[in-house]
């Protein structure tokens, strides 16, 4: 057991007066300064500026004009706002569970001590690095396009394909597949979590005659719930903010017929195409509040299903 | 400085440490502050506010692909040899990224000295005083231009932007396919004759070939259709210049061809905006801009292409032809001295044929009629075709044409969405036309508020 008591002051030194900076404090502030200045200048100030702009009519070229809650009221009658919200919620609800399930399944396979584990782990992690890049979005066009790999494969078994990215019924599905394919990041975290589960628990359950399924349900899942929760929070927030894939694949339009109009893409269109920065700021704040509420709900519900072992 | 050294050496080690710590703090604060300020200074630092900059640097912002960037860089290197008092700093990006950067730079008041203007933003920028009047820039050589030319360049009666090319809408044929199919493309025909020809071709050509792409979203050809009906795309007072009937007739023309199999389904051509790379080598005719032949022909080097004028409605009014100008401008925030330097660059871009030896004619026919003649000496066959088509339209007396008003930046995206809905059967042609007009009007009204 480590000694966690506060170490005694060196002989001959006095306790610093409250509120008075010591040399160490000064040095700490110097080292913190770049980050602190970055936080204030690059994150906090623009955030508060956007909060102000959310209540203005601002087209970048002219000074902002205060319009009160008009931008927020406008959302209620904006069909494209609701389309974007629906597309994004669908994307989150479908892709996050699928991605986590894939990640967990692969992590369990890799946890069996395969030869060349490091190679497999790197290979599966690679799409996570590339998944939101322009290059992969372009690749996706080649795979799901009219003359793409999917249709060529279907053609081999006599099925006539279609342009999966240009059909509003399937375009979002291809982006969900793309997101699921980037399961490497949660997989690596799951793998680390699986390594933390004591082997004795599995041995004891085997002695008691527990099946693999029972072991999975009664040992693996409960002990992995903090990791599942962690991944769930990260992936949910990340999916709400998905942008690049839809932007590249739809050339920034969110088409066909707004079927890939992610919420962030709509914000982008309002801000950088329509020059409607006030409305875009209001949209961005609504997204932030929604994500905050969903995260808070996740944390509240987590008390019922996340097992920390304490 | 000498006093500081003396002070330090006389005050012993403790003072020395404090001095060093204070110096370190000041240095850190200076570096952090400098970093923050550098972050605020925008792209490149450049010459923004550099009217007094003795180095004579000019920031030039434009868009395109990497090939264009390299070609323009070579051209500008040559320009700097000719004009040694000007140092050109280019700011280049792909088209969408260019617009994003412009938006950011406008917000920061840090726009490049010379910038290309995205077509849908010409009047939005104008309404917000982004352009510097060019009439008082003495280094901008306009001596080759006629009175008519200069009037055509004006926006709302003011010469504040400079075209750097000319496009016209054209019909492009695939000569190789036509020869294989034993077809001669007429030089003069109406839209009805073209439609009949396309349907006939669809019925009598190999299955994998199309008469035309489904290209109802192409803006210049849509504008040509409207002007031949006596309508306009935009009016002088910044409103929609076409009727619901005019728009619906255009969409219906394409829909009938699609239904007859004369065009591919949108899914087979990568959406309602057709992909040249996907179906260009299987399509006999293509509607588009005159300049596109220069780059597009390189995609299929084994095939030959030819340019033709657009079909013409039997009752088209005189002067319906029009020229489209890609434009550039000098930022209104630059000083007089900086504007004079920028004028030299503009003159090189518009009145010196040497630039086209580097950049070719991908941005259209030279706007300067003298240069347009000079470039014939080294133009390729396709470029010569393009020059001929533009010259013929340029020589015709044309009725005025107006740029897209503020609030219509997204009208093409909205038109694309409407066409998607129509081709999917979600809305009728007439309903789609009514919805699009209402949507564009909403944007115009919002911008006017």
XYZ file of C-alpha atoms in Angstrom:
759
model
C 0.000 0.000 0.000
C 1.488 3.259 -1.110
C 1.845 6.057 1.420
C -0.535 8.743 0.254
C 0.050 11.147 3.112
C 1.242 14.652 2.305
C 5.024 14.706 2.497
C 6.543 16.828 5.231
C 8.036 20.201 4.319
C 11.830 20.270 4.152
C 13.372 21.580 7.390
C 13.767 25.335 7.530
C 11.062 26.129 4.990
C 7.827 27.880 5.789
C 4.342 27.101 4.596
C 3.563 29.492 1.739
C 0.887 32.053 2.538
C -2.444 31.386 0.966
C -2.755 33.218 -2.338
C 0.955 33.893 -2.667
C 2.664 32.343 -5.647
C 5.715 30.199 -5.109
C 8.474 29.680 -7.678
C 6.991 26.330 -8.533
C 3.615 27.959 -9.044
C 5.169 30.479 -11.395
C 6.895 27.821 -13.437
C 3.694 25.800 -13.583
C 1.808 28.815 -14.899
C 4.461 29.450 -17.524
C 4.171 25.914 -18.786
C 0.386 26.050 -18.658
C 0.227 29.398 -20.434
C 0.323 28.145 -24.049
C -2.524 25.718 -23.416
C -4.476 28.242 -21.376
C -4.089 30.949 -23.997
C -5.121 28.439 -26.651
C -8.173 27.433 -24.644
C -9.285 31.016 -24.174
C -8.379 32.380 -27.599
C -9.175 29.428 -29.824
C -11.982 27.667 -27.971
C -13.678 29.765 -25.299
C -13.789 33.117 -27.065
C -15.123 31.737 -30.368
C -17.680 29.714 -28.414
C -18.994 32.763 -26.616
C -18.831 34.742 -29.843
C -20.939 32.095 -31.562
C -23.412 32.203 -28.673
C -23.822 35.916 -29.286
C -24.016 35.409 -33.068
C -26.779 32.825 -32.567
C -29.028 35.728 -31.610
C -28.045 37.882 -34.566
C -28.466 38.150 -38.298
C -24.854 38.028 -39.477
C -23.673 37.508 -43.052
C -19.938 38.011 -42.329
C -19.673 41.032 -44.593
C -21.938 43.308 -42.574
C -22.097 43.878 -38.839
C -24.284 41.467 -36.847
C -27.812 42.675 -36.124
C -29.554 41.511 -32.946
C -32.662 39.465 -33.795
C -33.352 37.834 -30.441
C -34.566 34.249 -30.685
C -35.549 34.531 -34.344
C -32.908 32.046 -35.501
C -34.142 29.423 -33.053
C -37.764 30.020 -33.999
C -36.817 29.677 -37.666
C -35.685 26.100 -37.089
C -39.223 24.991 -36.290
C -40.374 25.818 -39.810
C -37.188 24.766 -41.581
C -37.793 21.447 -43.334
C -34.113 20.935 -44.025
C -33.295 21.371 -40.345
C -35.649 18.506 -39.523
C -34.266 16.430 -42.400
C -30.735 16.958 -41.114
C -31.771 16.112 -37.554
C -33.533 12.931 -38.698
C -30.599 11.800 -40.845
C -28.154 12.411 -38.008
C -30.232 10.661 -35.343
C -30.746 7.676 -37.652
C -27.030 7.564 -38.319
C -26.184 7.647 -34.617
C -28.830 5.109 -33.562
C -27.803 2.570 -36.204
C -24.077 3.030 -36.620
C -22.958 3.362 -32.988
C -24.396 0.043 -31.714
C -23.244 -1.752 -34.856
C -19.782 -0.314 -34.599
C -19.440 -1.201 -30.914
C -20.708 -4.745 -31.543
C -18.169 -5.247 -34.335
C -15.413 -3.769 -32.220
C -16.205 -5.999 -29.258
C -16.476 -9.111 -31.400
C -13.119 -8.498 -33.054
C -11.508 -7.591 -29.734
C -12.627 -10.919 -28.273
C -11.195 -12.801 -31.220
C -7.891 -10.977 -30.939
C -7.872 -11.543 -27.167
C -7.549 -15.266 -27.773
C -3.823 -14.831 -28.267
C -3.519 -15.162 -32.025
C -0.128 -15.306 -33.651
C 0.792 -11.962 -35.150
C -1.645 -10.179 -32.886
C 0.145 -6.866 -33.323
C -0.250 -7.073 -37.095
C -3.963 -7.852 -36.866
C -4.459 -5.095 -34.317
C -2.718 -2.571 -36.553
C -4.605 -3.746 -39.624
C -7.971 -3.410 -37.927
C -7.024 -0.074 -36.408
C -5.946 1.397 -39.733
C -9.481 2.241 -40.955
C -9.981 4.290 -37.780
C -7.130 6.494 -38.858
C -8.348 6.730 -42.422
C -12.084 6.473 -41.915
C -12.915 10.141 -41.784
C -10.394 11.112 -44.412
C -11.197 12.369 -47.868
C -9.285 9.463 -49.400
C -11.546 6.839 -47.865
C -14.669 8.753 -48.776
C -13.432 8.772 -52.370
C -12.698 5.055 -52.090
C -16.270 4.551 -50.888
C -17.489 6.183 -54.075
C -15.508 3.625 -56.041
C -16.920 0.756 -54.026
C -20.581 1.767 -54.005
C -20.739 3.636 -57.325
C -22.622 2.304 -60.342
C -19.540 0.557 -61.709
C -18.142 -0.077 -58.240
C -16.913 -3.236 -56.574
C -20.223 -4.055 -54.909
C -22.105 -4.055 -58.186
C -19.361 -6.040 -59.883
C -19.627 -8.664 -57.156
C -23.416 -8.697 -57.458
C -23.054 -9.030 -61.209
C -21.125 -12.264 -60.724
C -24.196 -13.839 -59.186
C -26.563 -12.327 -61.718
C -27.914 -9.464 -59.665
C -28.141 -6.078 -61.327
C -26.752 -3.434 -59.053
C -27.531 0.209 -58.614
C -25.686 3.351 -57.622
C -25.901 2.903 -53.875
C -24.692 6.437 -53.214
C -27.248 8.039 -55.535
C -30.265 6.210 -54.195
C -31.817 8.062 -51.243
C -32.914 4.728 -49.760
C -29.365 3.360 -49.590
C -27.027 6.367 -49.517
C -27.137 6.776 -45.743
C -26.651 3.028 -45.327
C -23.325 3.211 -47.148
C -22.162 5.935 -44.771
C -23.242 3.814 -41.813
C -21.189 0.939 -43.213
C -18.264 3.318 -43.540
C -18.599 4.337 -39.908
C -18.912 0.732 -38.730
C -15.788 -0.113 -40.727
C -13.818 2.321 -38.578
C -14.258 0.144 -35.507
C -10.526 -0.031 -34.789
C -10.431 2.660 -32.158
C -13.126 1.194 -29.859
C -11.720 -2.266 -30.601
C -8.324 -1.354 -29.176
C -9.992 0.049 -26.064
C -12.126 -3.099 -25.707
C -9.019 -5.204 -26.097
C -7.340 -3.344 -23.251
C -10.469 -3.844 -21.126
C -10.618 -7.562 -21.844
C -7.018 -7.927 -20.708
C -8.021 -6.493 -17.326
C -10.599 -9.198 -16.563
C -9.008 -11.699 -14.166
C -8.534 -15.112 -15.733
C -9.431 -16.757 -12.389
C -13.041 -15.724 -12.882
C -13.241 -17.683 -16.133
C -11.442 -20.655 -14.560
C -13.859 -20.688 -11.610
C -16.875 -20.481 -13.921
C -15.538 -23.328 -16.036
C -15.189 -25.444 -12.912
C -18.811 -24.632 -12.180
C -19.763 -25.787 -15.681
C -20.568 -22.407 -17.208
C -20.840 -22.347 -20.986
C -18.988 -19.801 -23.150
C -22.206 -17.895 -23.649
C -22.834 -17.808 -19.917
C -19.255 -16.646 -19.318
C -19.733 -13.887 -21.854
C -23.034 -12.768 -20.334
C -22.087 -13.085 -16.682
C -18.388 -12.213 -16.607
C -17.192 -10.488 -19.760
C -20.043 -8.065 -20.285
C -20.494 -6.978 -16.646
C -16.781 -6.398 -16.123
C -16.494 -4.641 -19.436
C -19.381 -2.228 -18.858
C -17.138 0.727 -17.917
C -15.303 0.266 -21.217
C -18.552 -0.143 -23.138
C -19.855 3.009 -21.505
C -16.683 4.901 -22.344
C -16.817 3.812 -25.994
C -20.522 4.530 -26.175
C -20.035 8.112 -25.034
C -17.117 8.727 -27.397
C -18.755 7.167 -30.445
C -22.121 8.833 -29.829
C -20.560 12.275 -29.625
C -18.332 11.553 -32.623
C -21.244 10.306 -34.716
C -23.314 13.374 -33.980
C -20.411 15.399 -35.347
C -19.834 13.299 -38.491
C -19.123 15.535 -41.450
C -16.302 14.588 -43.816
C -17.811 11.429 -45.271
C -21.085 13.061 -46.242
C -19.359 16.189 -47.468
C -17.075 14.296 -49.821
C -19.522 11.674 -51.011
C -22.334 14.137 -51.714
C -19.986 16.912 -52.898
C -21.242 18.992 -50.016
C -24.920 18.864 -50.995
C -26.125 16.204 -48.557
C -27.890 14.533 -51.462
C -29.477 12.722 -53.017
C -32.607 14.509 -51.784
C -30.964 15.381 -48.456
C -30.603 11.694 -47.574
C -27.018 12.289 -46.354
C -27.572 15.772 -45.034
C -25.828 15.379 -41.701
C -26.520 18.092 -39.168
C -22.947 19.366 -39.280
C -23.114 19.497 -43.068
C -26.215 21.655 -42.806
C -24.414 23.963 -40.399
C -21.556 24.170 -42.885
C -23.920 24.980 -45.751
C -25.594 27.746 -43.789
C -22.287 29.219 -42.627
C -19.982 28.914 -45.589
C -22.313 28.706 -48.567
C -25.263 30.861 -47.502
C -23.118 33.199 -45.358
C -25.847 32.886 -42.716
C -23.533 32.771 -39.717
C -26.233 33.739 -37.228
C -28.446 30.814 -38.129
C -25.442 28.481 -38.361
C -24.359 29.519 -34.866
C -27.845 28.839 -33.533
C -27.808 25.409 -35.188
C -24.412 24.675 -33.654
C -25.604 25.569 -30.168
C -28.678 23.382 -30.531
C -26.389 20.499 -31.477
C -24.160 21.154 -28.490
C -27.102 21.243 -26.111
C -28.549 18.039 -27.577
C -25.198 16.254 -27.232
C -24.867 17.526 -23.664
C -28.354 16.279 -22.776
C -27.768 12.881 -24.355
C -24.433 12.565 -22.558
C -26.073 13.512 -19.273
C -28.794 10.914 -19.862
C -26.105 8.331 -20.608
C -24.370 9.135 -17.326
C -27.617 8.999 -15.384
C -28.614 5.663 -16.863
C -25.102 4.310 -16.449
C -25.744 3.958 -12.700
C -28.140 1.161 -13.581
C -25.905 -0.899 -15.837
C -22.249 0.087 -15.520
C -20.369 -2.063 -13.008
C -17.251 -0.496 -11.541
C -16.516 -3.327 -9.143
C -16.724 -1.130 -6.043
C 21.349 46.734 -22.235
C 24.712 47.445 -20.654
C 22.959 48.598 -17.471
C 21.055 45.368 -17.223
C 24.244 43.333 -17.454
C 25.902 45.465 -14.837
C 22.870 45.195 -12.534
C 22.813 41.433 -12.843
C 26.453 40.845 -12.188
C 26.463 43.031 -9.104
C 23.417 41.526 -7.427
C 24.581 38.000 -6.904
C 23.114 34.662 -7.825
C 19.623 35.084 -6.357
C 18.928 38.222 -8.301
C 20.373 36.545 -11.348
C 17.924 33.655 -10.995
C 15.002 36.074 -10.522
C 16.101 38.044 -13.523
C 16.271 34.874 -15.588
C 12.868 33.784 -14.380
C 11.396 37.172 -15.223
C 13.062 37.052 -18.606
C 11.700 33.577 -19.152
C 8.195 34.731 -18.221
C 8.421 37.695 -20.552
C 9.761 35.522 -23.325
C 7.018 32.961 -22.818
C 4.352 35.648 -22.720
C 5.838 37.226 -25.815
C 5.947 33.940 -27.672
C 2.436 32.982 -26.634
C 1.080 36.401 -27.489
C 2.937 36.415 -30.730
C 1.564 33.011 -31.541
C -1.939 34.203 -30.807
C -1.469 37.270 -32.936
C 0.019 35.176 -35.696
C -3.060 33.017 -35.513
C -5.203 36.097 -35.964
C -3.196 37.379 -38.881
C -4.792 34.942 -41.270
C -3.449 33.089 -44.201
C 0.040 33.769 -45.242
C 0.437 37.099 -43.567
C 0.834 38.391 -47.057
C 0.575 42.031 -47.843
C -2.736 42.638 -46.107
C -2.656 46.255 -45.206
C 0.638 46.249 -46.957
C -0.005 49.304 -48.983
C 3.221 50.746 -47.697
C 5.063 47.499 -48.252
C 8.238 48.481 -50.073
C 8.690 44.919 -51.298
C 5.661 45.323 -53.518
C 4.106 41.967 -52.742
C 0.633 41.165 -54.062
C -1.567 38.339 -52.790
C -3.424 36.505 -55.535
C -6.171 34.024 -54.579
C -7.608 31.531 -57.056
C -8.972 28.006 -57.294
C -8.600 24.875 -59.402
C -6.700 21.612 -59.429
C -3.017 20.995 -58.875
C -2.200 21.228 -62.574
C -3.747 24.682 -62.746
C -1.880 25.740 -59.635
C 1.458 24.665 -61.083
C 0.737 26.290 -64.438
C -0.268 29.581 -62.862
C 2.757 29.491 -60.586
C 4.998 29.133 -63.640
C 3.157 31.974 -65.328
C 3.519 34.196 -62.296
C 7.209 33.398 -62.041
C 7.456 34.707 -65.578
C 5.379 37.756 -64.654
C 7.783 38.565 -61.821
C 10.643 38.492 -64.329
C 8.776 41.015 -66.453
C 7.674 43.104 -63.442
C 10.554 42.829 -60.953
C 8.931 45.334 -58.602
C 6.048 42.925 -57.952
C 6.355 39.851 -55.776
C 3.335 37.633 -56.180
C 2.144 35.447 -53.317
C -0.428 32.939 -54.497
C -3.217 31.577 -52.303
C -4.602 28.515 -53.962
C -7.321 26.033 -53.041
C -9.836 23.634 -54.506
C -13.101 25.437 -55.358
C -15.068 24.650 -52.179
C -12.068 25.201 -49.940
C -11.419 28.484 -51.731
C -14.904 29.706 -50.850
C -14.472 28.657 -47.224
C -11.221 30.547 -46.997
C -12.713 33.593 -48.658
C -15.531 33.548 -46.114
C -13.054 33.412 -43.268
C -10.841 36.070 -44.767
C -13.810 38.357 -45.362
C -14.806 38.008 -41.721
C -11.266 38.919 -40.700
C -10.941 41.734 -43.252
C -7.921 39.940 -44.638
C -8.901 39.180 -48.216
C -6.179 38.718 -50.844
C -5.338 41.781 -52.932
C -6.608 40.057 -56.078
C -9.144 37.259 -55.879
C -11.217 35.189 -58.266
C -14.947 35.463 -57.666
C -17.154 32.357 -57.407
C -19.961 32.825 -59.932
C -22.820 32.658 -57.440
C -21.174 35.224 -55.172
C -20.486 38.003 -57.676
C -23.341 40.208 -56.525
C -23.134 39.116 -52.877
C -19.583 40.405 -52.748
C -20.604 43.503 -54.672
C -23.454 44.244 -52.269
C -20.950 44.171 -49.460
C -18.391 46.473 -51.068
C -15.693 43.902 -51.567
C -14.568 45.269 -54.926
C -12.328 48.233 -55.526
C -13.338 50.359 -58.545
C -10.895 49.667 -61.361
C -11.347 52.932 -63.222
C -8.717 54.674 -61.100
C -6.111 51.896 -61.285
C -3.744 53.424 -63.821
C -1.601 50.300 -64.221
C -4.548 48.263 -65.477
C -4.242 48.407 -69.254
C -7.668 48.523 -70.895
C -6.524 49.933 -74.214
C -7.445 46.812 -76.208
C -11.048 46.728 -75.047
C -13.956 48.330 -76.860
C -16.597 50.470 -75.176
C -19.010 47.555 -75.549
C -16.529 45.196 -73.854
C -16.092 47.519 -70.898
C -19.848 47.965 -70.550
C -20.232 44.167 -70.522
C -17.730 43.918 -67.690
C -19.630 46.352 -65.463
C -21.709 45.424 -62.466
C -24.572 47.826 -61.847
C -22.906 50.383 -64.096
C -19.540 50.204 -62.351
C -16.309 48.691 -63.640
C -15.110 46.958 -60.495
C -14.334 43.425 -61.604
C -12.164 42.175 -64.442
C -13.100 39.088 -66.442
C -10.202 36.717 -67.035
C -11.896 34.459 -69.565
C -15.043 33.887 -71.565
C -17.271 30.807 -71.689
C -20.348 30.178 -73.759
C -22.756 27.242 -73.549
C -22.032 24.636 -76.202
C -22.976 21.227 -77.434
C -19.976 18.916 -77.600
C -19.982 15.852 -79.787
C -17.927 12.696 -79.581
C -16.585 12.498 -83.114
C -15.245 8.989 -82.637
C -18.640 7.597 -81.617
C -20.390 9.520 -84.376
C -18.066 8.044 -86.989
C -18.515 4.553 -85.582
C -22.282 4.991 -85.724
C -22.224 6.656 -89.144
C -23.801 9.863 -87.845
C -23.277 13.462 -88.871
C -23.999 16.045 -86.210
C -25.988 18.990 -87.648
C -24.574 22.457 -87.087
C -27.949 24.162 -86.840
C -30.927 22.553 -85.200
C -33.735 23.297 -82.818
C -34.235 21.777 -79.408
C -37.086 19.698 -80.798
C -34.847 18.361 -83.550
C -32.168 17.527 -81.034
C -34.703 15.697 -78.868
C -35.973 13.722 -81.842
C -32.416 12.886 -82.868
C -31.593 11.741 -79.324
C -34.610 9.457 -79.130
C -33.778 8.009 -82.520
C -30.173 7.412 -81.485
C -31.326 5.676 -78.295
C -33.449 3.292 -80.336
C -30.777 2.490 -82.896
C -27.449 2.530 -81.093
C -25.694 -0.048 -78.927
C -27.258 -0.436 -75.462
C -24.326 1.000 -73.576
C -24.361 4.306 -75.495
C -26.382 7.409 -74.781
C -27.337 10.341 -76.960
C -26.957 12.823 -74.090
C -26.287 12.781 -70.363
C -29.168 13.829 -68.120
C -27.841 17.349 -67.646
C -30.755 19.542 -66.614
C -28.662 20.956 -63.761
C -26.143 22.697 -66.022
C -26.580 26.394 -65.429
C -25.293 27.897 -68.666
C -27.417 25.649 -70.873
C -30.450 26.361 -68.700
C -29.755 30.051 -69.134
C -29.484 29.583 -72.904
C -32.875 27.830 -72.893
C -34.446 30.685 -70.946
C -32.990 33.438 -73.108
C -34.241 31.691 -76.233
C -37.728 31.845 -74.664
C -37.341 35.556 -74.022
C -36.709 35.013 -70.308
C -33.633 35.630 -68.152
C -31.920 33.764 -65.373
C -31.750 36.922 -63.228
C -33.105 40.406 -63.702
C -31.301 43.716 -63.488
C -32.988 44.505 -60.165
C -31.803 41.288 -58.547
C -34.817 39.031 -58.917
C -35.525 35.707 -60.611
C -35.828 36.360 -64.310
C -37.689 33.205 -65.313
C -41.192 31.926 -64.892
C -42.397 28.683 -63.399
C -43.419 27.703 -66.892
C -39.957 28.446 -68.243
C -38.268 26.285 -65.619
C -40.823 23.502 -65.953
C -40.421 23.408 -69.746
C -36.663 22.935 -69.311
C -36.998 20.094 -66.813
C -39.751 18.511 -68.860
C -37.566 18.507 -71.980
C -34.963 16.479 -70.111
C -37.492 14.247 -68.406
C -38.967 13.223 -71.728
C -35.516 12.281 -72.996
C -34.822 10.314 -69.835
C -38.126 8.478 -70.127
C -37.274 7.582 -73.719
C -33.915 6.144 -72.673
C -32.018 8.832 -74.585
C -30.190 9.804 -71.385
C -28.961 7.546 -68.582
C -30.813 7.333 -65.308
C -29.150 9.608 -62.717
C -27.832 6.576 -60.832
C -25.914 5.421 -63.905
C -24.171 8.778 -64.376
C -23.264 9.462 -60.706
C -26.286 11.622 -59.921
C -28.280 14.319 -61.683
C -25.011 16.124 -62.337
C -23.434 13.745 -64.863
C -19.889 12.517 -64.368
C -17.801 12.963 -67.506
C -15.304 10.411 -66.226
C -18.035 7.795 -65.820
C -19.933 8.080 -69.092
C -18.117 10.615 -71.278
C -16.732 7.964 -73.627
C -20.184 6.401 -74.109
C -22.193 9.552 -74.739
C -22.553 11.053 -78.199
C -23.431 14.620 -77.204
C -22.711 16.656 -74.100
C -24.034 20.042 -73.030
C -21.593 22.221 -71.149
C -19.211 25.168 -71.112
C -17.052 25.882 -74.128
C -13.824 25.738 -72.113
C -14.471 22.259 -70.701
C -13.332 20.572 -73.891
C -9.730 21.514 -73.105
C -9.519 19.432 -69.928
C -12.257 16.884 -70.649
C -10.686 15.692 -73.882
C -7.606 14.567 -71.970
C -9.732 12.057 -70.020
C -10.307 10.012 -73.183
C -7.243 10.576 -75.362
C -8.295 7.865 -77.815
C -11.462 9.730 -78.762
C -11.976 12.955 -80.687
C -14.448 15.683 -79.797
C -15.945 18.704 -81.522
C -17.771 21.833 -80.379
C -21.065 23.096 -81.757
C -23.349 25.978 -80.914
C -26.360 25.249 -78.774
C -29.626 24.277 -80.464
C -31.788 27.302 -81.119
C -35.525 27.577 -80.633
C -37.370 28.445 -83.837
C -38.777 31.604 -82.263
C -35.685 32.603 -80.279
C -35.381 36.384 -79.972
C -32.386 38.127 -81.513
C -29.421 38.627 -79.212
C -30.209 35.631 -76.967
C -26.583 34.534 -77.096
C -24.532 35.501 -74.070
C -20.999 35.432 -72.754
C -20.181 34.199 -69.292
C -17.241 35.895 -67.595
C -15.270 34.304 -64.780
C -14.210 37.392 -62.863
C -11.506 38.616 -60.543
C -11.343 41.765 -58.456
C -9.053 43.914 -56.381
C -10.015 43.958 -52.711
C -11.484 47.307 -51.679
C -9.369 47.341 -48.520
C -6.031 47.768 -50.284
C -4.212 51.081 -50.479
C -3.792 53.058 -53.691
C -0.165 51.932 -53.999
C -1.146 48.314 -53.529
C -3.932 48.669 -56.083
C -1.405 49.951 -58.623
C 0.749 46.866 -58.074
C -2.344 44.667 -58.366
C -3.179 46.467 -61.613
C 0.108 45.294 -63.074
C -0.771 41.713 -62.211
C -4.252 42.067 -63.695
C -2.776 43.490 -66.865
C -0.454 40.510 -67.176
C -3.418 38.171 -66.676
C -5.705 39.839 -69.186
C -3.557 41.621 -71.759
C -0.425 39.530 -72.144
C -0.720 36.430 -74.299
C 2.375 34.988 -72.636
C 0.333 33.846 -69.628
C -1.594 31.449 -71.882
C 1.608 29.732 -72.931
C 1.760 28.512 -69.327
C -1.872 28.137 -68.256
C -3.476 27.323 -71.591
C -7.100 28.211 -72.163
C -8.758 26.136 -69.449
C -10.391 29.281 -68.077
C -11.944 30.071 -71.435
C -11.153 32.297 -74.355
C -8.992 35.321 -73.513
C -11.151 38.289 -72.713
C -8.793 40.644 -74.514
C -9.596 40.427 -78.260
C -5.974 41.069 -79.246
C -4.757 38.300 -76.965
C -7.496 36.023 -78.283
C -5.964 36.394 -81.731
C -2.361 36.040 -80.560
C -2.959 32.773 -78.695
C -4.048 31.124 -81.933
C -0.357 30.803 -82.752
C 0.130 28.186 -80.057
C -3.404 26.989 -79.250
C -4.256 23.296 -79.553
C -6.941 22.066 -81.945
C -9.507 21.924 -79.147
C -8.546 25.385 -77.958
C -8.944 26.694 -81.499
C -12.434 25.205 -81.650
C -13.250 26.868 -78.371
C -11.901 30.200 -79.589
C -14.004 29.957 -82.753
C -17.236 29.242 -80.902
C -16.671 32.076 -78.426
C -15.611 34.520 -81.124
C -18.746 33.818 -83.148
C -20.995 34.481 -80.146
C -18.952 37.500 -79.171
C -19.463 39.107 -82.557
C -23.242 38.931 -82.226
C -25.026 41.869 -80.643
C -26.385 40.470 -77.418
C -29.097 41.490 -74.992
C -27.857 42.223 -71.445
C -27.160 39.483 -68.963
C -27.206 39.873 -65.177
C -25.361 38.091 -62.391
C -26.952 36.064 -59.591
C -28.282 38.421 -56.885
C -27.328 38.230 -53.188
C -29.026 35.359 -51.370
C -28.859 32.954 -54.310
C -25.498 31.353 -53.576
C -27.122 27.944 -53.271
C -29.560 28.087 -56.163
C -27.688 25.410 -58.104
C -27.692 23.071 -55.113
C -31.409 23.693 -54.711
C -31.969 22.999 -58.400
C -30.014 19.763 -58.101
C -32.197 18.711 -55.164
C -35.346 19.546 -57.107
C -34.133 17.473 -60.060
C -33.384 14.567 -57.739
C -36.922 14.754 -56.411
C -38.393 14.936 -59.912
C -36.357 12.038 -61.294
C -37.252 9.934 -58.277
C -40.922 10.725 -58.799
C -41.237 12.439 -55.415
C -42.679 15.606 -56.970
C -44.106 16.554 -60.334
C -42.190 18.813 -62.681
C -44.553 21.728 -62.117
C -44.513 21.290 -58.332
C -40.731 21.038 -58.348
C -40.478 24.224 -60.391
C -42.832 26.080 -58.050
C -40.936 24.863 -54.981
C -37.571 25.879 -56.419
C -38.740 29.371 -57.308
C -40.209 29.797 -53.828
C -36.958 28.618 -52.246
C -34.808 30.964 -54.332
C -37.137 33.867 -53.578
C -36.853 33.158 -49.860
C -33.081 33.462 -50.134
C -33.306 36.719 -52.078
C -35.753 38.205 -49.577
C -33.628 37.152 -46.620
C -30.537 38.728 -48.156
C -32.457 41.935 -48.808
C -33.688 42.233 -45.189
